[in-house]
PDB file of C-alpha atoms and ligand atoms in Angstrom:
ATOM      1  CA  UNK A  25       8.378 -14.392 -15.588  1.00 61.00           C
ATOM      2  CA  UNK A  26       5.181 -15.437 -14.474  1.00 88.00           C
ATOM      3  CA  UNK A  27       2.060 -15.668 -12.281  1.00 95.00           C
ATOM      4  CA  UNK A  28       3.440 -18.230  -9.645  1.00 97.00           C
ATOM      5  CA  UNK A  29       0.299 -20.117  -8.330  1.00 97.00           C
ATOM      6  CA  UNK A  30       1.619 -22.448  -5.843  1.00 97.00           C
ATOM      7  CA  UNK A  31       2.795 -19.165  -4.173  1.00 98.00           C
ATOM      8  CA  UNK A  32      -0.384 -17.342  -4.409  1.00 98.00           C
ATOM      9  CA  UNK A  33      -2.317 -20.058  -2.669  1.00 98.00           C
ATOM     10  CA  UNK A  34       0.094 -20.879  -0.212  1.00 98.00           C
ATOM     11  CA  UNK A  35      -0.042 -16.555   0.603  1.00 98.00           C
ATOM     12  CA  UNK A  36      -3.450 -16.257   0.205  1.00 98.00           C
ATOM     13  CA  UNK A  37      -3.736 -19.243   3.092  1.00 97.00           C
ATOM     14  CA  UNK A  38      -1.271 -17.612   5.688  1.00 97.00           C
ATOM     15  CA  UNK A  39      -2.727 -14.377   5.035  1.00 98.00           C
ATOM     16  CA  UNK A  40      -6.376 -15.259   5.789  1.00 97.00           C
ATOM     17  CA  UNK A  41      -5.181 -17.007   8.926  1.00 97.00           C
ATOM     18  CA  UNK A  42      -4.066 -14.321  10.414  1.00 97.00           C
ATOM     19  CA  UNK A  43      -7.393 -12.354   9.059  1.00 97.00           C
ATOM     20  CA  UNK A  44      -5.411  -9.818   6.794  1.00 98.00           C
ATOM     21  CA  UNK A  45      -5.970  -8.843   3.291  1.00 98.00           C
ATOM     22  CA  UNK A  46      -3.132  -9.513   0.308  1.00 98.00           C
ATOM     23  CA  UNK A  47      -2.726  -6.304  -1.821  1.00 98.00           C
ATOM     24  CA  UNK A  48      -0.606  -8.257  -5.334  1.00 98.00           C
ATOM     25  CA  UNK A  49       2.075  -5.565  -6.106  1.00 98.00           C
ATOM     26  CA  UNK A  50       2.082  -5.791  -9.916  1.00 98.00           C
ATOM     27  CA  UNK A  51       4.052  -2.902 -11.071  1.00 96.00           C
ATOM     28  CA  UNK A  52       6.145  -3.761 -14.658  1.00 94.00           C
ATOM     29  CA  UNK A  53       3.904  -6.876 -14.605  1.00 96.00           C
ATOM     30  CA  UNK A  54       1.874  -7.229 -18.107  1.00 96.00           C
ATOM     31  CA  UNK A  55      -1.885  -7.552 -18.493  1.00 97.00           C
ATOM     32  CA  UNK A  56      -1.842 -11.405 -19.031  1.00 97.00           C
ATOM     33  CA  UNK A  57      -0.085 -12.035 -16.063  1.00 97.00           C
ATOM     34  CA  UNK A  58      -2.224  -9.922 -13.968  1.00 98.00           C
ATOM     35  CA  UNK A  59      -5.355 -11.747 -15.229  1.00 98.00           C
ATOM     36  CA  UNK A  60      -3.890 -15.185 -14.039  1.00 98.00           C
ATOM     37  CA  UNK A  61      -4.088 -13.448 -10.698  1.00 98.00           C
ATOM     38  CA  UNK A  62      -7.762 -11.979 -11.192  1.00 98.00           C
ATOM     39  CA  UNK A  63      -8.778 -15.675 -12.709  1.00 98.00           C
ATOM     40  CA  UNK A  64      -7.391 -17.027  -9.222  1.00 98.00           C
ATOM     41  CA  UNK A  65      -9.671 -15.218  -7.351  1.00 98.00           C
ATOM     42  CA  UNK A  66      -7.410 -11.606  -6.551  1.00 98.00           C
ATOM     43  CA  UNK A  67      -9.198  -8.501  -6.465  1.00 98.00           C
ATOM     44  CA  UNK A  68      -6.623  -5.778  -4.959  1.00 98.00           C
ATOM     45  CA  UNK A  69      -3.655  -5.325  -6.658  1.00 98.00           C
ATOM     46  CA  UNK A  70      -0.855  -2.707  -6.044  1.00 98.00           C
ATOM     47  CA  UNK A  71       0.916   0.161  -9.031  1.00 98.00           C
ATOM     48  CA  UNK A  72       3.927   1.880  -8.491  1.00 97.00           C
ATOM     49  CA  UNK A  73       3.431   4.490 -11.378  1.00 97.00           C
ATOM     50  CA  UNK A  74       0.743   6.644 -12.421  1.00 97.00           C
ATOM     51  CA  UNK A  75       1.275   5.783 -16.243  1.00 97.00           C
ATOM     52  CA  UNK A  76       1.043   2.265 -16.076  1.00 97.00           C
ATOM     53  CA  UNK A  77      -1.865   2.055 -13.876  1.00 98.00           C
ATOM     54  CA  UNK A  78      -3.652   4.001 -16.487  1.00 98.00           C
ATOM     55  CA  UNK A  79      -2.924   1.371 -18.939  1.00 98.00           C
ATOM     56  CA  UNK A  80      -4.011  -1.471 -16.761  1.00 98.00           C
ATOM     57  CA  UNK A  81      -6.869   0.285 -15.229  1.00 98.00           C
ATOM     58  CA  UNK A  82      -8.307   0.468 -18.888  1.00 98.00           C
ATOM     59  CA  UNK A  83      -7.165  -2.883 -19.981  1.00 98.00           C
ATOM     60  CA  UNK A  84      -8.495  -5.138 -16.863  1.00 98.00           C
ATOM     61  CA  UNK A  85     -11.638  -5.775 -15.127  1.00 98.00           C
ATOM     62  CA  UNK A  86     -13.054  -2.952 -13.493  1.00 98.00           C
ATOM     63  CA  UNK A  87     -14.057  -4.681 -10.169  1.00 98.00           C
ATOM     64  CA  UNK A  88     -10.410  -4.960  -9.412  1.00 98.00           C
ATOM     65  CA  UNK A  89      -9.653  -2.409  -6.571  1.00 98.00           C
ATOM     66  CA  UNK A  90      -6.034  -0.381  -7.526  1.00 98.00           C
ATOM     67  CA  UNK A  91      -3.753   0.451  -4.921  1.00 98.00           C
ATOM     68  CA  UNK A  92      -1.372   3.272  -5.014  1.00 98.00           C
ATOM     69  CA  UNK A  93       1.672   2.424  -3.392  1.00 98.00           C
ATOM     70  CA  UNK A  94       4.180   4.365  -5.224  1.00 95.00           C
ATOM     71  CA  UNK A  95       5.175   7.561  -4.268  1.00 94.00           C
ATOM     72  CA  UNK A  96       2.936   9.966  -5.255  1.00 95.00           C
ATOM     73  CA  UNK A  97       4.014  13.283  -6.893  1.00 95.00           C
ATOM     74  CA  UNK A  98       1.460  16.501  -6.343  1.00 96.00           C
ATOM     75  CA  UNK A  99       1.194  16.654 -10.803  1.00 96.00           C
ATOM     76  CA  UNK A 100      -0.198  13.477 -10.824  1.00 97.00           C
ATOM     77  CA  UNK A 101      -2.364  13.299  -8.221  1.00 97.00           C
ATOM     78  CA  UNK A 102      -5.728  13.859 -10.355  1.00 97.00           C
ATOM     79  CA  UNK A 103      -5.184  11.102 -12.481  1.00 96.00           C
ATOM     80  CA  UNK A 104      -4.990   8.556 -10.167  1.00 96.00           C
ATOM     81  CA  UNK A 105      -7.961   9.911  -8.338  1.00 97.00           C
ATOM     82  CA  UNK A 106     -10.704   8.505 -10.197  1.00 95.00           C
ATOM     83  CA  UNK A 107      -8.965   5.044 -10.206  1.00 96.00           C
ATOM     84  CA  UNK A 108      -7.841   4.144  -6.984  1.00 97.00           C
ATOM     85  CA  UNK A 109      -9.054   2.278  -3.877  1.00 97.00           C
ATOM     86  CA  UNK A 110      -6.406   3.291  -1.280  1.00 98.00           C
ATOM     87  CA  UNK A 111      -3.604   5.264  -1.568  1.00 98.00           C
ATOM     88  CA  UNK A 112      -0.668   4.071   0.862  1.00 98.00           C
ATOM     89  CA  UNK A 113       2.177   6.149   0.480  1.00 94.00           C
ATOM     90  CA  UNK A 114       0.805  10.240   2.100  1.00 97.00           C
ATOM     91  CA  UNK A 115       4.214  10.853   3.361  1.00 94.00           C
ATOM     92  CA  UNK A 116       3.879  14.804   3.702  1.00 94.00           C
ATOM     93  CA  UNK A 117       1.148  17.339   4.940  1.00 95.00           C
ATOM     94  CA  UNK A 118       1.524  19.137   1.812  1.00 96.00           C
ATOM     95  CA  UNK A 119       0.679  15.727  -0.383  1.00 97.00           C
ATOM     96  CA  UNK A 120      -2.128  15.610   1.761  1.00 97.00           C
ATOM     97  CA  UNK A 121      -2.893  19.473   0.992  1.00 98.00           C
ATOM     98  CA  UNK A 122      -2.828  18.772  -2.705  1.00 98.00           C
ATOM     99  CA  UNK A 123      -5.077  15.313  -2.648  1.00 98.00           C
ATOM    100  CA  UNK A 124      -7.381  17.402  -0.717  1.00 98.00           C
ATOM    101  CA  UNK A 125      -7.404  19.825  -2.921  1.00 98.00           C
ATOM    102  CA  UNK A 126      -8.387  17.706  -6.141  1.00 98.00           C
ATOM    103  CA  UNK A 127     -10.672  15.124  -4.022  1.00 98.00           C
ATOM    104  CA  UNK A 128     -12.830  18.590  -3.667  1.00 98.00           C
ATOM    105  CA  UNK A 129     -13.376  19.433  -7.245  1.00 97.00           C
ATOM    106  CA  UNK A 130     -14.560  15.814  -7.959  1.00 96.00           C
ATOM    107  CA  UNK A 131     -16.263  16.002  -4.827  1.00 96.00           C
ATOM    108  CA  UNK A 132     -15.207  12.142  -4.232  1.00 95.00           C
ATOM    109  CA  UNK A 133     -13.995  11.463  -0.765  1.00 96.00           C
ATOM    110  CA  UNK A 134     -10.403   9.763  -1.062  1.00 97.00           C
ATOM    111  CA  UNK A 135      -9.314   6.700   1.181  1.00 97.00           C
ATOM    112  CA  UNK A 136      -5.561   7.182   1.991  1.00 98.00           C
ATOM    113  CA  UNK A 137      -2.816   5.782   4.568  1.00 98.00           C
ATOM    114  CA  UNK A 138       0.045   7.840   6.325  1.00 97.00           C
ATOM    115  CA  UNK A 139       3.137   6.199   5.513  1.00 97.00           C
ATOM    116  CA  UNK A 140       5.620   6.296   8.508  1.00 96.00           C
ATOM    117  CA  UNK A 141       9.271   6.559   8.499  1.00 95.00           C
ATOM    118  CA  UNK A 142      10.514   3.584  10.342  1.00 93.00           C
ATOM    119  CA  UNK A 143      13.585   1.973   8.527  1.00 91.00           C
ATOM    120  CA  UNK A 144      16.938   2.929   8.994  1.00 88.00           C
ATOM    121  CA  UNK A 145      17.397   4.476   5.534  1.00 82.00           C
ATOM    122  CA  UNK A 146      17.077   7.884   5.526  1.00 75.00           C
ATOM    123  CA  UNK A 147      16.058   7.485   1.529  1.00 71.00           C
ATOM    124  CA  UNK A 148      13.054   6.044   2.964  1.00 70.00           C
ATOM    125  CA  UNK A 149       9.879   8.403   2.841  1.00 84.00           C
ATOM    126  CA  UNK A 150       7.431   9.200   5.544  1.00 92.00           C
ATOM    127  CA  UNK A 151       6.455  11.210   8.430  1.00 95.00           C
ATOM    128  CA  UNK A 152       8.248  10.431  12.225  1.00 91.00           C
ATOM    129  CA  UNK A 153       6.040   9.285  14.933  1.00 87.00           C
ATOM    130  CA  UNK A 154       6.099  13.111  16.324  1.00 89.00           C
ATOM    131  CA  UNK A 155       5.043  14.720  12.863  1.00 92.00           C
ATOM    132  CA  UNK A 156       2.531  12.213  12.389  1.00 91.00           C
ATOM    133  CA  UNK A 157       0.700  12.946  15.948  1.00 87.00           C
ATOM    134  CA  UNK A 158       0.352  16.326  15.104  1.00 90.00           C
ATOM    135  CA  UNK A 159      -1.466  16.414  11.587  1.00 92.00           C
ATOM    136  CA  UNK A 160      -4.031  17.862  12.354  1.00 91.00           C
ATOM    137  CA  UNK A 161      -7.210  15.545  10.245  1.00 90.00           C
ATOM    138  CA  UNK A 162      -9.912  18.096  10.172  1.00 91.00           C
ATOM    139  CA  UNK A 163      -7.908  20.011   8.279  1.00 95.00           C
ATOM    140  CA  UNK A 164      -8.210  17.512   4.974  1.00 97.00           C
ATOM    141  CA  UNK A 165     -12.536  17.451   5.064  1.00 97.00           C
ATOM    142  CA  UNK A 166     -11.997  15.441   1.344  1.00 98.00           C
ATOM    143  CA  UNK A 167      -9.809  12.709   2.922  1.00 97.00           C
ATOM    144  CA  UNK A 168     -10.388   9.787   4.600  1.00 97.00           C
ATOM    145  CA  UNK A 169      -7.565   8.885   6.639  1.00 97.00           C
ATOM    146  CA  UNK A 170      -7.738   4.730   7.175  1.00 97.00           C
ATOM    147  CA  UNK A 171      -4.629   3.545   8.788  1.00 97.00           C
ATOM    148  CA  UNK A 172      -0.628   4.044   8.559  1.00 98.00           C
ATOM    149  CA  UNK A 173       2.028   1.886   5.953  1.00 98.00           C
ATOM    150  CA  UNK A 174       5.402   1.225   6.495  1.00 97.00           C
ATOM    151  CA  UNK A 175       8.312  -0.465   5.003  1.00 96.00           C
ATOM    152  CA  UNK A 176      11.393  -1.462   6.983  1.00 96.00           C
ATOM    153  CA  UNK A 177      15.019  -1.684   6.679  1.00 94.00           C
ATOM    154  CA  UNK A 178      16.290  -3.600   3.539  1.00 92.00           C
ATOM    155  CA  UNK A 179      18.553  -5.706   5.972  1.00 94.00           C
ATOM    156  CA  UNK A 180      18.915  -9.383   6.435  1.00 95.00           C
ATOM    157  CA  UNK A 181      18.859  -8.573  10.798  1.00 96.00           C
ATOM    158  CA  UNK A 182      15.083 -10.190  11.684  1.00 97.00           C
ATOM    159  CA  UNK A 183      15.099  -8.931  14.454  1.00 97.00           C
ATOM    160  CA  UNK A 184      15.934  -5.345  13.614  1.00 97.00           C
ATOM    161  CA  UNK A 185      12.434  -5.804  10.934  1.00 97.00           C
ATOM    162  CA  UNK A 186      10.844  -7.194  13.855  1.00 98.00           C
ATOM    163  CA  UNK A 187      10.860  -4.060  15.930  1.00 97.00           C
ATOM    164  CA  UNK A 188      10.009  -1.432  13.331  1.00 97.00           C
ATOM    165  CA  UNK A 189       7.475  -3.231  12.441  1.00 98.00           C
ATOM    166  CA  UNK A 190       6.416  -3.215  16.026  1.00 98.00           C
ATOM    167  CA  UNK A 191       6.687   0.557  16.303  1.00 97.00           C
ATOM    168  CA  UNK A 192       4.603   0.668  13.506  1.00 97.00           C
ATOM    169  CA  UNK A 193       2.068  -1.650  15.118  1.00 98.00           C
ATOM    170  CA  UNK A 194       2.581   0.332  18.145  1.00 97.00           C
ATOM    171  CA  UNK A 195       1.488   3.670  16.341  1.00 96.00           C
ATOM    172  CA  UNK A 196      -1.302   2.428  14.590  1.00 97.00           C
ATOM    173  CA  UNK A 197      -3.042   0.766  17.848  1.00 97.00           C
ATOM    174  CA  UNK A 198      -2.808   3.970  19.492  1.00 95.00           C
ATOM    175  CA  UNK A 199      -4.431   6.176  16.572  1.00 94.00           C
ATOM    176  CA  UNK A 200      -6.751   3.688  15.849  1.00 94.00           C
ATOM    177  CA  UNK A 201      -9.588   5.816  17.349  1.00 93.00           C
ATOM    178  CA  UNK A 202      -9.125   9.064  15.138  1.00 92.00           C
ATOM    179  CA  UNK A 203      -9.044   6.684  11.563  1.00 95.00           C
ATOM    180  CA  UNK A 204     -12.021   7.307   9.296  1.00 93.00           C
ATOM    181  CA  UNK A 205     -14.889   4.700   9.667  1.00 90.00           C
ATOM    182  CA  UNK A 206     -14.759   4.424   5.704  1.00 89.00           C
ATOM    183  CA  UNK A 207     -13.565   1.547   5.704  1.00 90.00           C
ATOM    184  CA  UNK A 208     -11.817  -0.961   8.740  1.00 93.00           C
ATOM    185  CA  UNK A 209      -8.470   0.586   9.919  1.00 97.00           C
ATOM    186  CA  UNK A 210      -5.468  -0.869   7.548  1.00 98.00           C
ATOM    187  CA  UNK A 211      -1.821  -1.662   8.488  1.00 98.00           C
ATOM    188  CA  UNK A 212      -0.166  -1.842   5.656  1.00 98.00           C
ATOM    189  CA  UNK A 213       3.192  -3.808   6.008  1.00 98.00           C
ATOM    190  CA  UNK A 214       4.963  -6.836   4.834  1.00 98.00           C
ATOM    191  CA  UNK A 215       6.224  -7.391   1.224  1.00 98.00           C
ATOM    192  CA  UNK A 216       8.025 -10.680   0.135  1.00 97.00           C
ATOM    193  CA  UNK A 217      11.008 -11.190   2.515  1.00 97.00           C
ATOM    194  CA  UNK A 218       9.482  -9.812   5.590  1.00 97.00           C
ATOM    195  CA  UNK A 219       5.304 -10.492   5.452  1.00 98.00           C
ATOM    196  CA  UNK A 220       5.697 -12.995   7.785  1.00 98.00           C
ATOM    197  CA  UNK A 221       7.167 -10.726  10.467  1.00 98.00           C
ATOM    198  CA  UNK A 222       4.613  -8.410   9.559  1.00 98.00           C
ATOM    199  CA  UNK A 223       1.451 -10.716  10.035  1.00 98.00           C
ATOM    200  CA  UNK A 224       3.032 -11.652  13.137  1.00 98.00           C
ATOM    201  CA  UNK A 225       3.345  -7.839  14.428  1.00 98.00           C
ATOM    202  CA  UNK A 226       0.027  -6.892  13.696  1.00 98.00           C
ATOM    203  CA  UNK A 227      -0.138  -6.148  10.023  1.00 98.00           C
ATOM    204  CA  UNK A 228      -3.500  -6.192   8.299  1.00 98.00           C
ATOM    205  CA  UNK A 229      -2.232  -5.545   4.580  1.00 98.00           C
ATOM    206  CA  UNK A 230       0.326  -7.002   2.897  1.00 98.00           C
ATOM    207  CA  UNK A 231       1.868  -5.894  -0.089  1.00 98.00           C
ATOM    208  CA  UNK A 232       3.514  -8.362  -2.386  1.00 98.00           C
ATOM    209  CA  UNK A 233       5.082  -8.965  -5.535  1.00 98.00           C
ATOM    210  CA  UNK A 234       7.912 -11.036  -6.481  1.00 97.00           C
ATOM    211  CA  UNK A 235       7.051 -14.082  -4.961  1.00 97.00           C
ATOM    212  CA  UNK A 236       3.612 -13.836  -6.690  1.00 98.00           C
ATOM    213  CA  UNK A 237       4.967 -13.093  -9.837  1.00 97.00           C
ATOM    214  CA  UNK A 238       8.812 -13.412  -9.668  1.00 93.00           C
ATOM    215  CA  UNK A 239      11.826 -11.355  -8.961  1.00 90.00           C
ATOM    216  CA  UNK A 240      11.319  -8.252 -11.167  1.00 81.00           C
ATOM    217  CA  UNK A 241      14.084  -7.700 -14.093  1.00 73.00           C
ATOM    218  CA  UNK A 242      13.970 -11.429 -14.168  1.00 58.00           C
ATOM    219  CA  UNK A 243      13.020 -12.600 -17.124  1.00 50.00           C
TER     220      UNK A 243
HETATM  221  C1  PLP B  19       7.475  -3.089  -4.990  1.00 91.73           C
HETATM  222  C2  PLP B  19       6.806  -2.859  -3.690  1.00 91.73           C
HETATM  223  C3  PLP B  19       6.309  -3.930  -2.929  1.00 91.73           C
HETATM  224  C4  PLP B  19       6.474  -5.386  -3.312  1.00 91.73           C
HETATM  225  O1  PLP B  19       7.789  -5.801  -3.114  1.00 91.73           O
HETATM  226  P1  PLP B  19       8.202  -7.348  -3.240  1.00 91.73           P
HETATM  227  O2  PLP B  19       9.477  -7.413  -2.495  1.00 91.73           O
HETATM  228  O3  PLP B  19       8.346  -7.614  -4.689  1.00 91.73           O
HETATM  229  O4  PLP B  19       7.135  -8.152  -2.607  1.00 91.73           O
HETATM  230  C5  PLP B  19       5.635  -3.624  -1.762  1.00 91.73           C
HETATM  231  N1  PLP B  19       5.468  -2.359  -1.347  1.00 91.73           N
HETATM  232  C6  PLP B  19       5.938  -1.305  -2.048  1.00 91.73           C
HETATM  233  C7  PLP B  19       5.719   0.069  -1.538  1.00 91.73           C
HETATM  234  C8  PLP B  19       6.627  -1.525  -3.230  1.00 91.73           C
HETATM  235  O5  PLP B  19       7.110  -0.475  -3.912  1.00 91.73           O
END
């Protein structure tokens, strides 16, 4: 298992055609092979788990920006504070509560996406498109609210992808206007199979890992 850098370029190319940013998901990946990446020019990479992005945040550069894209539990949620860029998976008002909460005492103003339920899978997490319309932002003063994240269906159907992403696209175009100015408003979708759908639908943010670094468990 390794940094694949035919792959990166050839991602990093696509990606900056269509004017989007490449988030390298490198949960279970080692420090070594993350620095490949880094050496190649990458700067945002994406953790899974609050332990080993600990470990990594200490051992690597510190102008990389981390991305949370796990799913966050309310225990661990000062931790990762300190160390993260963006957090993409807020799936529930009371996660948002909670990072609220412990943005305050470190007075530090957090950047964070809504993840939206738009897969199939009911093991997915995130809020509906109704839920999601009726958060009610003021309510979160420590949190800056920058865009939505998705993931869709894990089906081979294209054209089934296709279309959530589109609702996804859909939703974020029309709450564009009430994301924070913090930083530009992110849509965060596309991993390996599907990023190509994604770009095409709208996305801004893709998030991948094994064709950057090969199928995980792979050895
Ligand atoms: C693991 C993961 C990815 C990357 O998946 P690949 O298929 O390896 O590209 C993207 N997004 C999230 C939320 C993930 O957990």
């Amino acid at each position: 298992m390794a940094f694949i850098k035919e792959n990166y370029k050839q991602i990093v190319s696509r990606v900056s055609v269509a004017n989007a940013g490449l988030v390298a998901v490198s949960k279970i990946r080692s420090v070594p092979e993350i620095l490949e990446a880094y050496n190649e020019g990458q700067r945002d990479f994406g953790e899974n788990y609050v332990q080993e992005l600990m470990e990594k945040f200490n051992a690597l550069p510190k102008d990389i920006r981390w991305h949370f894209i796990g799913h966050l539990q309310t225990n661990k949620i000062k931790t990762i504070l300190p160390l993260t860029f963006l957090i993409h998976g807020v799936d529930s008002e009371k996660l948002l509560g909670a990072i609220n909460k412990e943005a305050k005492k470190i007075n530090k103003k957090i950047s964070c996406l809504l993840q939206v339920h738009i897969a199939q899978e009911a093991t997915k997490f995130g809020f509906n498109e109704e839920e999601i319309l009726h958060i009610s932002l003021e309510k979160y003063p420590f949190i800056n609210i920058c865009g939505l994240m998705g993931m869709a269906s894990l089906v081979d159907d294209r054209d089934q992808i296709r279309n959530e992403f589109k609702k996804l696209s859909a939703m974020f175009d029309k709450m564009k206007p009430v994301f924070s100015k913090a930083i530009s408003p992110v849509l965060s979708m596309g991993m390996s199979d599907d990023y190509d759908i994604a770009l095409e639908e709208g996305s801004n943010l893709v998030r991948i890992g094994s064709l950057l670094f090969g199928q995980r468990g792979v050895k």
